[in-house]
Coordinates of C-alpha atoms in Angstrom, one line a residue:
M553 CA 0.0 0.0 0.0
E554 CA 1.4 3.4 -1.0
R555 CA 2.2 6.0 1.7
R556 CA -0.6 8.4 2.0
E557 CA -0.8 11.8 3.8
D558 CA -4.2 11.0 5.3
L559 CA -3.0 7.6 6.6
E560 CA 0.2 9.2 8.1
T561 CA -1.9 11.5 10.3
I562 CA -3.9 8.6 11.9
L563 CA -1.4 5.7 11.9
A564 CA 0.1 6.5 15.3
Y565 CA -3.4 6.2 16.8
L566 CA -4.1 2.8 15.2
P567 CA -2.9 -0.6 16.4
L568 CA -1.7 -1.5 12.9
V569 CA 1.6 -1.1 11.1
I570 CA 2.8 -0.9 7.5
Q571 CA 4.8 -4.0 6.5
D572 CA 5.9 -4.8 3.0
S573 CA 3.7 -2.0 1.7
S574 CA 0.6 -3.5 3.4
L575 CA -1.3 -2.7 6.6
S576 CA -1.1 -5.5 9.1
W577 CA -1.3 -6.5 12.7
P578 CA 2.2 -6.2 14.2
S579 CA 1.9 -9.4 16.3
S580 CA 1.5 -12.9 15.1
H581 CA 0.4 -14.0 18.5
L582 CA -2.5 -11.5 18.4
V583 CA -3.5 -12.9 15.0
E584 CA -3.5 -16.4 16.5
V585 CA -5.7 -15.2 19.4
L586 CA -8.2 -13.6 17.0
E587 CA -8.3 -16.7 14.8
A588 CA -9.1 -18.8 17.8
L589 CA -11.8 -16.4 18.9
T590 CA -13.5 -16.6 15.4
K591 CA -14.0 -20.4 16.0
G592 CA -16.0 -19.9 19.1
P593 CA -15.6 -20.6 22.8
S594 CA -15.2 -24.4 22.3
H595 CA -11.9 -23.6 20.5
S596 CA -10.8 -20.3 22.2
R597 CA -11.9 -21.2 25.7
V598 CA -13.1 -17.6 26.0
D599 CA -16.6 -18.3 27.4
S600 CA -16.9 -15.9 30.4
G601 CA -16.2 -12.4 31.5
Q602 CA -13.1 -13.5 33.4
T603 CA -11.6 -15.3 30.5
L604 CA -12.5 -12.4 28.2
S605 CA -10.7 -10.0 30.6
D606 CA -7.6 -12.3 30.6
T607 CA -7.7 -12.4 26.8
I608 CA -7.9 -8.6 26.5
S609 CA -4.8 -8.3 28.7
D610 CA -3.0 -10.9 26.6
M611 CA -3.9 -9.1 23.3
R612 CA -2.7 -5.7 24.7
Q613 CA 0.5 -7.2 25.9
S614 CA 1.1 -8.7 22.4
L615 CA 0.9 -5.2 21.0
S616 CA 3.3 -3.9 23.6
L617 CA 0.8 -1.1 24.6
T618 CA 2.5 0.9 27.3
S619 CA -0.6 2.1 29.1
H620 CA -1.9 -0.4 31.6
L621 CA -5.6 -1.1 32.1
S622 CA -6.8 -0.5 35.6
Y623 CA -7.8 -3.4 37.9
S624 CA -11.4 -2.0 37.9
A625 CA -11.5 -2.0 34.1
L626 CA -10.6 -5.7 33.9
Q627 CA -12.9 -6.5 36.7
G628 CA -15.7 -4.6 35.0
Y629 CA -15.5 -6.9 31.9
A630 CA -15.7 -9.9 34.2
L631 CA -18.6 -8.5 36.2
F632 CA -20.7 -7.5 33.2
F633 CA -20.5 -10.7 31.3
D634 CA -20.5 -13.1 34.4
E635 CA -23.1 -11.4 36.6
K636 CA -24.9 -8.6 34.9
M637 CA -25.9 -10.7 31.8
S638 CA -28.1 -13.8 32.2
K639 CA -26.4 -17.1 31.4
E640 CA -28.5 -17.3 28.2
E641 CA -27.5 -13.9 27.0
S642 CA -23.8 -14.4 27.9
S643 CA -23.7 -17.8 26.1
R644 CA -25.2 -16.3 23.0
W645 CA -22.8 -13.3 23.1
F646 CA -19.7 -15.5 23.4
N647 CA -20.9 -17.9 20.7
E648 CA -22.1 -15.2 18.2
A649 CA -21.0 -11.7 18.8
L650 CA -17.4 -12.3 20.0
P651 CA -16.4 -14.5 17.1
A652 CA -17.9 -12.0 14.6
M653 CA -15.9 -9.2 16.3
A654 CA -12.7 -11.2 16.1
C655 CA -13.4 -11.8 12.4
L656 CA -13.8 -8.1 11.8
L657 CA -10.5 -7.5 13.6
L658 CA -8.7 -10.0 11.4
R659 CA -10.1 -8.2 8.4
F660 CA -9.4 -4.8 9.8
P661 CA -6.1 -4.2 7.9
S662 CA -7.7 -5.2 4.5
L663 CA -10.9 -3.2 5.3
L664 CA -8.8 -0.1 5.9
E665 CA -6.8 -0.6 2.8
L666 CA -10.0 -1.0 0.8
H667 CA -11.3 2.2 2.5
Y668 CA -8.3 4.2 1.3
L669 CA -8.5 2.6 -2.2
N670 CA -12.1 3.8 -2.5
S671 CA -11.8 7.1 -0.6
D672 CA -10.5 9.1 -3.6
N673 CA -13.6 8.1 -5.7
I674 CA -16.5 9.0 -3.4
I675 CA -16.7 12.7 -4.3
N676 CA -14.6 14.2 -7.1
G677 CA -11.9 16.5 -5.7
V678 CA -12.9 16.0 -2.0
E679 CA -10.6 14.1 0.4
T680 CA -12.7 11.6 2.4
G681 CA -10.1 9.2 3.7
L682 CA -9.7 8.4 7.4
R683 CA -7.4 10.9 9.0
V684 CA -7.1 13.2 12.0
L685 CA -9.6 16.1 11.2
G686 CA -7.6 18.7 13.1
S687 CA -8.9 22.1 14.3
N688 CA -9.3 25.1 12.1
K689 CA -9.6 23.2 8.9
A690 CA -12.9 22.0 7.4
G691 CA -12.9 18.4 6.3
I692 CA -15.0 15.2 5.9
V693 CA -14.3 11.5 6.4
F694 CA -16.5 8.7 5.0
L695 CA -16.4 5.3 6.7
S696 CA -18.3 2.2 5.8
Q697 CA -20.4 0.7 8.6
E698 CA -18.4 -2.4 8.3
L699 CA -15.1 -0.5 8.9
I700 CA -16.8 1.2 11.9
G701 CA -17.7 -2.2 13.3
A702 CA -13.9 -3.1 13.2
L703 CA -12.9 0.2 14.8
L704 CA -15.4 -0.3 17.6
S705 CA -14.2 -3.8 18.1
C706 CA -10.7 -2.4 18.6
S707 CA -12.3 -0.1 21.2
F708 CA -14.0 -3.0 23.0
F709 CA -10.7 -4.9 23.3
C710 CA -8.9 -1.7 24.2
L711 CA -6.4 -2.1 21.4
F712 CA -5.9 1.6 20.4
P713 CA -2.7 3.2 21.6
V714 CA -3.5 6.2 23.8
D715 CA -0.2 7.7 24.8
D716 CA -0.4 10.8 22.7
R717 CA -4.1 11.3 22.4
S718 CA -4.8 13.8 25.3
S719 CA -1.8 16.0 24.3
N720 CA -3.4 16.3 20.8
S721 CA -6.9 17.1 22.2
L722 CA -8.3 13.7 21.2
P723 CA -10.8 12.0 23.6
N724 CA -10.6 8.6 25.1
I725 CA -11.5 5.9 22.6
N726 CA -11.0 2.5 24.4
F727 CA -13.8 1.0 26.5
D728 CA -11.7 0.4 29.6
K729 CA -13.1 3.4 31.6
L730 CA -16.7 2.5 30.5
F731 CA -16.4 -1.0 31.9
G732 CA -14.3 0.2 34.9
S733 CA -17.1 2.4 36.0
L734 CA -19.1 -0.7 36.9
I735 CA -16.6 -1.2 39.7
S736 CA -15.8 2.4 40.7
T737 CA -19.4 3.7 40.6
G738 CA -21.8 3.1 43.5
R739 CA -25.2 3.1 42.0
N740 CA -24.3 2.0 38.5
E741 CA -27.4 0.7 36.8
H742 CA -27.2 3.4 34.2
Q743 CA -23.6 2.4 33.4
E744 CA -24.6 -1.2 33.1
N745 CA -27.3 -0.2 30.7
K746 CA -25.0 1.9 28.6
I747 CA -22.9 -1.2 28.1
R748 CA -26.0 -3.2 27.3
C749 CA -26.6 -0.8 24.3
I750 CA -23.0 -1.4 23.1
A751 CA -23.3 -5.2 23.6
H752 CA -26.6 -5.2 21.7
Y753 CA -24.9 -3.3 18.8
F754 CA -22.2 -6.0 18.5
Q755 CA -24.9 -8.7 18.7
R756 CA -26.8 -7.0 15.9
I757 CA -23.8 -6.6 13.5
S758 CA -22.7 -10.2 14.2
S759 CA -25.8 -11.4 12.4
C760 CA -25.8 -8.8 9.6
I761 CA -23.2 -6.1 8.9
P762 CA -25.0 -2.9 7.8
P763 CA -24.1 -2.1 4.1
G764 CA -24.0 1.7 4.3
F765 CA -21.7 4.6 5.1
V766 CA -21.4 7.3 7.8
S767 CA -19.7 10.6 7.2
F768 CA -18.0 12.8 9.9
E769 CA -17.4 16.4 9.1
R770 CA -15.7 19.2 10.9
K771 CA -17.5 22.4 10.0
I772 CA -15.9 25.8 10.3
L773 CA -18.0 28.9 10.5
S774 CA -18.1 30.7 7.2
L775 CA -16.2 33.9 7.2
E776 CA -18.0 37.2 6.4
Q777 CA -16.4 40.1 4.6
D778 CA -16.4 43.4 6.6
H779 CA -16.6 46.8 5.1
S780 CA -12.8 47.0 4.5
G781 CA -12.8 43.8 2.5
L782 CA -11.1 41.9 5.3
E783 CA -12.6 38.6 6.4
A784 CA -14.0 38.4 9.9
F785 CA -16.3 36.2 11.9
P786 CA -19.9 37.4 12.4
D787 CA -19.8 40.2 15.1
E788 CA -22.5 42.0 17.0
G789 CA -23.0 44.3 14.0
F790 CA -23.6 41.3 11.8
W791 CA -26.4 40.0 14.0
S792 CA -28.0 43.3 14.9
T793 CA -28.3 44.4 11.2
S794 CA -29.5 41.0 9.9
N795 CA -32.7 41.4 7.9
V796 CA -33.3 37.6 7.6
N797 CA -36.8 36.4 8.2
L798 CA -37.4 34.3 11.2
C799 CA -38.4 30.7 10.5
P800 CA -41.5 29.0 11.9
V801 CA -41.1 27.3 15.3
E802 CA -42.8 24.1 16.4
V803 CA -42.8 23.6 20.2
H804 CA -43.0 20.1 21.5
T805 CA -43.7 19.8 25.3
C806 CA -43.1 16.0 25.1
G807 CA -41.1 13.7 22.9
L808 CA -37.4 13.4 22.0
I809 CA -35.2 14.9 19.3
E810 CA -34.1 11.4 18.1
D811 CA -37.7 10.3 17.7
Q812 CA -38.8 13.3 15.5
S813 CA -40.4 12.1 12.3
V814 CA -39.7 14.9 9.8
E815 CA -36.4 15.4 8.1
A816 CA -34.4 17.6 10.4
L817 CA -30.9 18.1 11.6
E818 CA -30.8 16.7 15.1
V819 CA -28.7 18.7 17.7
D820 CA -26.2 16.9 20.0
F821 CA -25.8 19.0 23.1
A822 CA -22.1 18.3 23.0
N823 CA -19.0 18.5 25.0
K824 CA -16.1 20.2 23.1
Y825 CA -14.6 16.7 23.1
L826 CA -17.0 14.7 20.9
G827 CA -18.9 12.2 22.9
G828 CA -18.3 13.9 26.2
G829 CA -18.5 11.2 29.0
A830 CA -20.0 8.5 26.7
L831 CA -17.0 6.2 27.4
R832 CA -16.8 7.2 31.0
K833 CA -19.6 7.9 33.6
G834 CA -21.6 10.5 31.6
C835 CA -25.3 9.7 30.9
V836 CA -27.1 12.8 29.7
Q837 CA -28.2 13.9 26.2
E838 CA -25.0 13.4 24.2
E839 CA -23.9 10.3 26.0
I840 CA -27.3 8.6 25.5
R841 CA -27.2 9.4 21.8
F842 CA -23.8 7.8 21.5
M843 CA -25.1 4.6 23.2
I844 CA -28.2 4.2 21.0
N845 CA -26.2 5.2 17.8
P846 CA -22.9 3.6 18.7
E847 CA -21.3 4.4 15.3
L848 CA -21.0 7.9 16.5
I849 CA -18.2 6.7 18.8
A850 CA -15.9 6.1 15.8
G851 CA -15.6 9.9 15.4
M852 CA -13.9 10.1 18.8
L853 CA -10.9 8.3 17.2
F854 CA -10.0 11.1 14.8
L855 CA -11.8 14.3 15.8
P856 CA -9.9 16.6 18.3
A857 CA -11.8 19.0 20.5
M858 CA -13.9 21.7 18.8
E859 CA -12.8 25.3 18.8
V860 CA -15.1 28.2 19.3
S861 CA -15.9 28.5 15.6
E862 CA -16.4 24.8 14.9
A863 CA -19.1 22.1 14.9
I864 CA -19.1 18.5 14.0
E865 CA -21.8 17.0 11.7
V866 CA -22.4 13.2 11.4
V867 CA -24.6 11.8 8.7
G868 CA -25.8 8.2 8.6
A869 CA -25.2 6.9 12.1
E870 CA -27.7 4.1 12.5
R871 CA -29.8 3.6 15.7
F872 CA -29.8 0.2 17.3
S873 CA -31.4 0.5 20.7
H874 CA -34.6 1.6 22.4
Y875 CA -34.2 3.2 25.9
T876 CA -36.1 4.8 28.7
G877 CA -35.0 7.3 31.4
Y878 CA -32.3 9.9 31.6
S879 CA -29.0 10.1 33.6
S880 CA -29.2 7.7 36.6
S881 CA -32.6 6.3 35.4
F882 CA -31.3 5.5 31.9
R883 CA -32.2 1.9 30.8
F884 CA -31.7 -0.1 27.7
S885 CA -35.2 -1.3 26.6
G886 CA -34.6 -3.5 23.6
D887 CA -33.8 -3.6 19.9
Y888 CA -34.5 -0.7 17.6
V889 CA -34.8 -1.2 13.8
D890 CA -33.8 2.0 12.0
T891 CA -35.9 2.5 8.9
K892 CA -34.5 5.8 7.8
E893 CA -33.9 5.9 4.0
R894 CA -30.4 6.1 2.6
D895 CA -29.0 8.9 0.5
V896 CA -27.0 8.6 -2.7
F897 CA -23.9 8.0 -0.6
G898 CA -25.4 5.1 1.3
R899 CA -25.9 7.1 4.5
R900 CA -29.0 6.9 6.6
K901 CA -30.8 10.2 6.4
T902 CA -30.0 11.0 10.0
I903 CA -28.1 14.2 10.4
I904 CA -26.6 14.8 13.8
V905 CA -24.7 18.1 14.6
A906 CA -22.6 18.4 17.7
I907 CA -22.3 22.0 19.1
D908 CA -20.8 22.7 22.5
A909 CA -22.3 25.4 24.7
L910 CA -20.6 27.5 27.4
R911 CA -20.0 25.5 30.6
H912 CA -21.5 26.9 33.8
P913 CA -21.3 30.5 32.5
G914 CA -23.4 32.0 35.4
I915 CA -24.0 35.7 35.0
S916 CA -21.3 35.9 32.3
Q917 CA -23.7 34.3 29.8
Y918 CA -25.4 37.7 29.5
K919 CA -22.2 39.5 28.4
P920 CA -22.2 40.5 24.7
E921 CA -19.2 38.3 23.9
C922 CA -20.9 35.3 25.4
L923 CA -24.2 35.9 23.5
L924 CA -22.1 36.3 20.3
R925 CA -20.1 33.1 21.1
E926 CA -23.3 31.0 21.4
A927 CA -25.0 32.5 18.4
N928 CA -22.0 31.9 16.2
K929 CA -21.5 28.4 17.6
A930 CA -25.1 27.5 16.7
L931 CA -24.8 29.1 13.3
C932 CA -21.7 27.1 12.6
G933 CA -23.7 23.9 13.3
F934 CA -26.8 24.9 11.4
H935 CA -25.5 26.5 8.3
V936 CA -25.5 24.5 5.0
C937 CA -22.0 23.9 3.6
K938 CA -22.2 23.7 -0.2
K939 CA -18.6 24.1 -1.1
D940 CA -17.9 20.3 -1.2
C941 CA -20.9 19.7 -3.6
I942 CA -22.4 17.2 -1.2
D943 CA -25.2 19.3 0.1
H944 CA -28.0 17.0 1.3
E945 CA -29.8 19.4 3.5
D946 CA -32.0 21.6 1.3
G947 CA -35.4 21.8 3.0
V948 CA -34.0 20.2 6.2
G949 CA -35.0 22.0 9.4
V950 CA -33.5 21.8 12.9
A951 CA -34.7 19.7 15.8
T952 CA -33.2 20.9 19.1
G953 CA -34.0 21.7 22.7
N954 CA -32.4 23.0 25.9
W955 CA -28.9 23.2 24.5
G956 CA -26.4 24.0 27.3
C957 CA -29.2 24.3 29.9
G958 CA -29.0 21.0 31.8
A959 CA -25.6 20.0 33.1
Y960 CA -24.1 23.3 31.8
S961 CA -26.6 25.5 33.6
G962 CA -27.4 27.9 30.8
D963 CA -30.5 30.2 30.6
P964 CA -33.1 28.1 28.6
E965 CA -35.1 31.2 27.5
V966 CA -32.0 33.0 26.2
K967 CA -30.6 29.8 24.6
S968 CA -33.9 29.0 22.8
L969 CA -34.0 32.4 21.1
L970 CA -30.3 32.3 20.3
Q971 CA -30.9 29.0 18.5
W972 CA -34.0 30.4 16.7
I973 CA -32.0 33.3 15.2
A974 CA -29.2 30.9 14.3
V975 CA -31.6 28.5 12.6
S976 CA -33.2 31.4 10.7
Q977 CA -29.9 33.0 9.7
A978 CA -28.8 29.6 8.3
R979 CA -32.0 29.7 6.1
R980 CA -33.3 26.5 7.6
P981 CA -37.1 26.2 6.9
F982 CA -38.2 25.5 10.5
M983 CA -37.1 24.8 14.1
S984 CA -38.6 22.0 16.1
Y985 CA -38.0 22.7 19.8
Y986 CA -38.3 20.0 22.4
T987 CA -38.7 21.6 25.9
F988 CA -38.2 18.3 27.9
G989 CA -40.7 19.6 30.4
F990 CA -38.7 22.7 31.4
E991 CA -41.1 24.9 33.3
A992 CA -39.2 28.1 32.2
L993 CA -40.3 27.4 28.6
H994 CA -44.0 26.9 29.2
N995 CA -44.8 30.1 27.2
L996 CA -42.2 29.6 24.4
N997 CA -45.1 29.3 21.9
Q998 CA -46.6 32.6 23.1
V999 CA -43.3 34.3 22.7
T1000 CA -42.6 33.1 19.2
E1001 CA -46.1 34.0 18.2
L1002 CA -45.6 37.5 19.7
V1003 CA -42.3 38.0 17.8
I1004 CA -43.8 36.8 14.5
S1005 CA -46.8 39.1 15.0
K1006 CA -44.5 42.1 15.4
G1007 CA -42.8 41.3 12.1
W1008 CA -39.4 41.1 13.8
R1009 CA -36.5 39.7 12.0
V1010 CA -33.2 38.1 13.1
G1011 CA -31.6 41.5 13.9
D1012 CA -34.6 42.6 16.0
V1013 CA -34.5 39.6 18.2
W1014 CA -30.7 39.9 18.6
K1015 CA -31.2 43.5 19.8
K1016 CA -33.9 42.4 22.3
L1017 CA -31.6 39.7 23.6
V1018 CA -28.8 42.2 24.1
E1019 CA -31.1 44.7 25.8
Y1020 CA -32.5 42.1 28.2
S1021 CA -29.0 40.8 28.9
N1022 CA -27.7 44.3 29.7
Q1023 CA -30.4 44.7 32.3
R1024 CA -29.5 41.4 33.9
L1025 CA -25.9 42.5 34.1
I1026 CA -26.8 45.8 35.6
R1027 CA -29.0 44.2 38.2
S1028 CA -26.2 41.8 39.0
S1029 CA -23.5 44.5 39.3
K1030 CA -25.8 46.5 41.7
K1031 CA -26.5 43.3 43.6
R1032 CA -30.2 44.1 43.6
R1033 CA -32.4 41.5 45.4
E1034 CA -35.6 41.9 43.5
T1035 CA -37.0 38.8 41.8
K1036 CA -35.4 38.4 38.4
V1037 CA -37.7 38.6 35.4
G1038 CA -37.1 35.9 32.8
L1039 CA -36.6 36.9 29.2
F1040 CA -40.0 35.6 28.1
D1041 CA -42.0 37.5 30.7
W1042 CA -39.9 40.6 30.0
L1043 CA -40.6 40.4 26.2
I1044 CA -44.3 39.8 26.8
S1045 CA -44.6 42.7 29.3
T1046 CA -42.6 45.2 27.3
N1047 CA -44.1 44.4 23.9
A1048 CA -47.7 43.4 24.6
A1049 CA -49.2 46.5 23.1

């Protein structure tokens, strides 16, 4: 296989090497272990969580991986498969899923070579091969669902080298901390059920490898030209003078973003590190999405942390699991058959955009620079990028909710209107807003109807946001004790006439 620039950027983060111009596993012993696993537990003797844990240690040692798995991680594998799974489930998993995963890993080098062979032909003139999609440069990677299955199998067996990942702003990719949390966390039913989603994914692909593709794109906010001809990011003047019409808003007081039935971009309330705590102890909106659509995890391999002007868009990640609950009440509740159509590239028509909000901003969220940061971040995620000639989003709206308002403690009223103007500025046809029962948003419908009746446009709403926020800052600086008035009540009371 010829040396390629894209491969060179990712090779240090893979467990493979180039030998005699071909990608291969560097250890013959590892290959022998995988070959034995493909023949089932009667041949490999891997038929329990404890023997699986021992095998993972053996495989890692054969790769000379310098980082050691914690005792809790190895015990977590043993605990899950020996005690958390029923004997029937465990037997099926070791007889069906594990051999299929081993087969994928044996084929991993050839799957990756085939990927690079085909990557130059997916879109004329557009690089789509697996590589580190670093910050400050837009780019896209197309992966087959089969290759993703191999990558996630590497994660399961903790075969990815991790020494240089954190220094290059790459998130954790192996599953050791996910399994280790079963031991280190007191009430851990939600962690057990996160793993059940992952185990179910592997069980599903062991019987039928999905035939499609998933794309991962780093989006950079389009630059705007200022009056001097220099390029600059959208500033307060850009937003305050915008004459763009506001799009219609559909408010949903119940339901979930991932269950929406119309074609819409679905917002991931993301950590700046894609996936957040999905492979650790996290179990809120982003982490849950990564469990029910596990192919999203593959992006954590090659997508460093998002900068202020960046978003990540994933198209085609298939959903495999039903669930109930949220956070500590999260539970896997069975198989989910994804019936979304595929586009011309073989991707499911599920578009997920990850945008990270300010973390615990407190009163600072009302400062102009913070309002601007959030508006621009949302705009980056929602705008349609046509330069690569792969636009698939004409007529596609945005399905979102309380972005940055749960664990990150943002103001849901302010955030909802910031997202509305960003969706509108991006010329999306509608915004579906899921309130998740937030009491503060009980009159969101009334507010959007008021704004529309006034004939306001994006710039008008921006100016109202700034005016209200200035009042919040003034009250805070004077340490006034009167009851604060929320944005919605303020808008209704000052514009009722």
